[in-house]
Coordinates of C-alpha atoms and ligand atoms in Angstrom, one line a residue:
M288 CA -18.8 -3.3 -12.5
T289 CA -20.4 -3.9 -9.1
T290 CA -19.0 -4.9 -5.7
D291 CA -19.9 -7.8 -3.6
H292 CA -22.4 -5.7 -1.9
G293 CA -24.1 -4.9 -5.3
T294 CA -23.0 -1.2 -5.2
P295 CA -21.2 0.3 -8.1
R296 CA -17.4 0.0 -7.9
P297 CA -15.9 3.3 -6.9
D298 CA -14.1 4.5 -9.9
D299 CA -13.5 8.2 -9.4
A300 CA -11.6 10.1 -6.8
A301 CA -14.8 11.2 -5.0
T302 CA -16.5 7.9 -4.7
R303 CA -13.2 6.1 -3.8
T304 CA -12.7 8.6 -1.0
E305 CA -16.3 8.1 0.3
F306 CA -16.0 4.3 0.1
W307 CA -12.7 4.1 2.0
E308 CA -13.7 6.7 4.6
G309 CA -16.8 4.6 5.2
V310 CA -14.7 1.4 5.6
H311 CA -12.4 3.1 8.3
D312 CA -15.3 5.0 9.9
S313 CA -17.3 1.9 10.5
K314 CA -14.7 -0.6 11.8
D315 CA -12.1 -1.1 14.5
V316 CA -8.4 -1.6 13.4
D317 CA -8.7 -5.3 13.7
G318 CA -12.1 -5.3 12.0
V319 CA -10.5 -5.3 8.5
S320 CA -9.1 -8.6 7.0
W321 CA -5.7 -6.9 6.1
W322 CA -4.9 -5.9 9.7
Q323 CA -1.6 -7.2 11.2
S324 CA 0.3 -5.8 14.1
V325 CA 3.6 -6.6 12.6
P326 CA 3.9 -6.2 8.8
G327 CA 6.6 -8.8 8.5
L328 CA 6.5 -9.3 4.8
S329 CA 6.9 -5.6 4.1
L330 CA 9.5 -5.1 6.7
G331 CA 11.6 -7.9 5.3
L332 CA 11.7 -6.3 1.9
V333 CA 12.3 -2.8 3.2
D334 CA 15.2 -4.1 5.2
R335 CA 16.5 -5.9 2.1
A336 CA 16.8 -2.6 0.3
G337 CA 19.3 -1.5 2.9
L338 CA 18.4 2.3 2.9
G339 CA 20.3 4.8 5.0
L340 CA 18.1 6.1 8.0
D341 CA 17.8 9.5 6.4
E342 CA 16.4 8.3 3.1
P343 CA 12.9 9.1 2.5
I344 CA 10.3 6.3 2.5
I345 CA 6.5 6.6 1.5
D346 CA 3.7 4.1 2.3
V347 CA 0.9 4.5 -0.2
G348 CA -2.6 3.4 0.8
A349 CA -1.2 3.0 4.4
G350 CA -4.6 2.9 6.1
W351 CA -3.8 2.2 9.7
S352 CA -0.9 0.0 9.0
T353 CA 1.8 -0.1 11.6
L354 CA 4.6 0.0 8.9
V355 CA 5.5 3.6 9.7
D356 CA 5.6 2.7 13.5
H357 CA 8.1 -0.1 12.9
L358 CA 10.2 2.0 10.6
L359 CA 10.4 4.7 13.1
E360 CA 11.5 2.1 15.7
R361 CA 14.2 1.1 13.3
G362 CA 15.5 4.7 13.3
Y363 CA 14.2 5.9 9.9
R364 CA 13.6 9.6 10.1
D365 CA 12.0 10.7 6.9
L366 CA 8.7 8.8 6.8
S367 CA 5.4 9.7 4.8
A368 CA 2.2 7.9 4.4
V369 CA -0.9 8.7 2.3
D370 CA -4.4 7.3 2.3
L371 CA -7.8 8.4 1.0
S372 CA -9.1 8.0 4.6
T373 CA -8.6 10.9 7.1
T374 CA -10.1 8.6 9.7
A375 CA -7.3 6.1 9.2
L376 CA -4.6 8.7 9.1
Q377 CA -5.9 10.2 12.3
T378 CA -5.8 6.7 14.0
V379 CA -2.2 6.5 13.0
R380 CA -1.4 10.0 14.2
D381 CA -2.9 9.3 17.6
R382 CA -1.1 6.0 17.8
L383 CA 2.2 7.4 16.9
G384 CA 2.0 10.2 19.6
P385 CA 4.9 12.7 20.1
A386 CA 7.6 10.1 19.0
G387 CA 6.0 10.2 15.5
A388 CA 5.3 13.9 15.2
D389 CA 7.6 14.1 12.2
V390 CA 5.9 11.5 10.2
V391 CA 4.1 13.2 7.3
L392 CA 0.5 11.8 7.0
T393 CA -1.3 13.1 3.9
M394 CA -4.8 12.5 2.6
A395 CA -4.2 11.9 -1.1
D396 CA -5.2 9.7 -4.0
V397 CA -2.4 7.4 -5.2
L398 CA -3.9 7.7 -8.7
D399 CA -3.0 11.3 -8.7
L400 CA -0.2 11.7 -6.3
R401 CA 1.7 15.0 -6.3
M402 CA 3.7 15.2 -3.1
G403 CA 6.0 17.8 -4.5
R404 CA 9.2 15.6 -3.6
T405 CA 10.7 12.3 -4.3
Y406 CA 11.3 9.3 -2.3
A407 CA 14.0 6.5 -2.0
L408 CA 11.4 3.8 -1.3
W409 CA 7.7 3.4 -2.3
H410 CA 5.7 0.8 -0.4
D411 CA 2.3 -0.5 -1.1
R412 CA 0.6 -3.4 0.4
A413 CA -2.9 -4.3 -0.9
V414 CA -3.6 -1.2 -3.0
Y415 CA -2.3 -2.0 -6.4
H416 CA -4.6 -5.1 -6.6
F417 CA -7.6 -2.8 -6.5
L418 CA -6.7 -1.3 -9.9
T419 CA -8.7 -3.6 -12.3
E420 CA -8.7 -1.1 -15.2
P421 CA -5.6 -0.3 -17.5
E422 CA -6.1 3.5 -17.1
E423 CA -5.9 3.2 -13.3
R424 CA -2.8 1.2 -13.5
A425 CA -1.4 3.9 -15.8
D426 CA -2.3 6.7 -13.4
Y427 CA -0.7 4.7 -10.6
L428 CA 2.5 4.3 -12.6
A429 CA 2.5 8.1 -13.4
S430 CA 2.3 8.8 -9.7
L431 CA 5.1 6.4 -9.0
E432 CA 7.4 7.8 -11.7
R433 CA 6.8 11.3 -10.2
S434 CA 7.5 10.2 -6.7
L435 CA 10.4 7.9 -6.8
H436 CA 14.2 8.8 -7.2
P437 CA 16.1 7.3 -10.0
G438 CA 17.6 4.1 -8.5
G439 CA 14.8 4.2 -5.9
W440 CA 13.1 1.1 -4.4
L441 CA 9.7 -0.3 -4.9
V442 CA 8.0 -2.8 -2.6
V443 CA 4.5 -3.9 -3.7
A444 CA 2.3 -6.6 -2.2
T445 CA -0.9 -7.9 -3.6
F446 CA -3.1 -10.9 -3.3
G447 CA -1.4 -14.0 -4.9
P448 CA -2.8 -16.5 -7.5
D449 CA -4.6 -18.5 -4.7
G450 CA -5.6 -15.5 -2.7
P451 CA -9.1 -14.1 -2.5
T452 CA -10.8 -12.6 -5.6
T453 CA -12.2 -9.6 -3.6
C454 CA -10.9 -7.3 -0.9
S455 CA -13.2 -5.2 1.3
G456 CA -15.9 -6.3 -1.1
L457 CA -14.2 -4.9 -4.2
P458 CA -12.9 -6.9 -7.2
I459 CA -9.1 -7.2 -7.3
V460 CA -6.5 -8.6 -9.6
R461 CA -4.4 -11.4 -8.2
Y462 CA -0.8 -11.6 -9.4
T463 CA 2.1 -14.2 -9.5
H464 CA 5.6 -12.8 -8.8
A465 CA 6.3 -12.7 -12.5
E466 CA 3.0 -11.0 -13.3
L467 CA 3.5 -8.4 -10.6
A468 CA 7.1 -7.6 -11.6
A469 CA 6.0 -7.2 -15.3
Q470 CA 3.7 -4.3 -14.2
F471 CA 6.7 -2.1 -13.6
P472 CA 8.7 -1.7 -16.8
G473 CA 11.9 0.2 -16.1
Y474 CA 12.4 -1.6 -12.8
D475 CA 14.6 -4.5 -12.0
L476 CA 13.3 -7.4 -9.9
I477 CA 15.6 -7.7 -6.9
D478 CA 13.7 -10.1 -4.7
T479 CA 10.4 -11.8 -4.1
A480 CA 8.5 -12.8 -1.1
G481 CA 5.1 -14.1 -0.1
E482 CA 2.9 -15.0 2.9
D483 CA -0.2 -16.6 4.0
H484 CA -1.7 -13.6 6.0
R485 CA -3.9 -14.7 8.9
T486 CA -6.9 -12.4 9.0
P487 CA -8.0 -11.2 12.5
W488 CA -10.7 -13.9 12.3
G489 CA -8.4 -16.8 11.4
T490 CA -8.7 -17.2 7.7
S491 CA -5.8 -17.2 5.3
Q492 CA -5.0 -14.8 2.4
Q493 CA -2.1 -15.5 0.1
F494 CA 0.0 -12.4 -0.6
T495 CA 2.6 -12.0 -3.3
A496 CA 5.4 -9.2 -2.9
V497 CA 8.2 -7.9 -5.0
L498 CA 11.1 -5.7 -4.3
M499 CA 12.2 -3.8 -7.4
R500 CA 14.7 -1.1 -8.2
R501 CA 14.2 1.8 -10.7
R502 CA 16.9 1.8 -13.3
Ligands
LIG756 C1 -6.6 -3.2 1.8 S1 -6.2 -1.7 2.6 C2 -4.5 -1.9 2.9 C3 -3.9 -1.0 4.0 C4 -2.5 -1.1 4.3 N1 -1.7 -0.9 3.2 C5 -2.2 -2.3 5.1 O1 -1.4 -3.2 4.6 O2 -2.6 -2.5 6.2 C6 -6.2 -0.5 1.3 C7 -5.9 0.9 1.7 O3 -5.7 1.7 0.6 C8 -6.4 2.9 0.8 N2 -6.7 3.3 -0.7 C9 -7.5 2.6 -1.5 N3 -7.4 3.2 -2.7 C10 -6.6 4.3 -2.7 C11 -6.1 5.4 -3.5 N4 -6.6 5.4 -4.7 N5 -5.3 6.2 -3.0 C12 -4.9 6.3 -1.7 N6 -5.3 5.3 -0.7 C13 -6.2 4.4 -1.3 C14 -7.7 2.6 1.6 O4 -8.2 3.6 2.3 C15 -7.0 1.5 2.5 O5 -6.5 2.1 3.6

């Protein structure tokens, strides 16, 4: 499978890392289509989960999302974010400054995530949709199962059925709410949400999001 740019799709940890480091290394924060200063869709679903402020939250494939900044502002004290790009994570570290010194930022692959602890809420915006192969989705599920408490919450957002067919030049899978919820057996669907995300250059991207709870 090839990308929009005619290059092979990154399908192992090393090429994925190189690809995503290259994306963040060559662009400004608002130079990527997914940038938003306030992640409203995500925050709405995290709020809906109603976690206590000490309960641990992880954002996977966080990039330079401001989700952790906003959660910190809400008073959450146990925040982690992982990404393949150290450049993206360094941008977040610099942006958070001393107020965010306790936020754990880790360079890791969500397809083989071993944080050595579990979380009360797992958040993913625009990462799951890159998993076009069943083996990748199985690896993601294994990471999720290792990382989430029983009874823990899952917030996942992907491009919707009328959204783009690629993201960052890579092929993606678009999901309806029902299709996305069906990806996570063993989880109950609690709520759904969606948005037409405005890219920094004014185009629109349809997002589908679900809030689920592990049984
Ligand atoms: C489309 S961006 C979304 C970023 C962020 N979630 C947001 O909403 O702004 C996808 C992000 O996932 C990261 N990523 C892609 N594949 C990954 C993987 N297998 N493990 C960890 N991070 C990954 C990329 O580096 C990038 O930051």
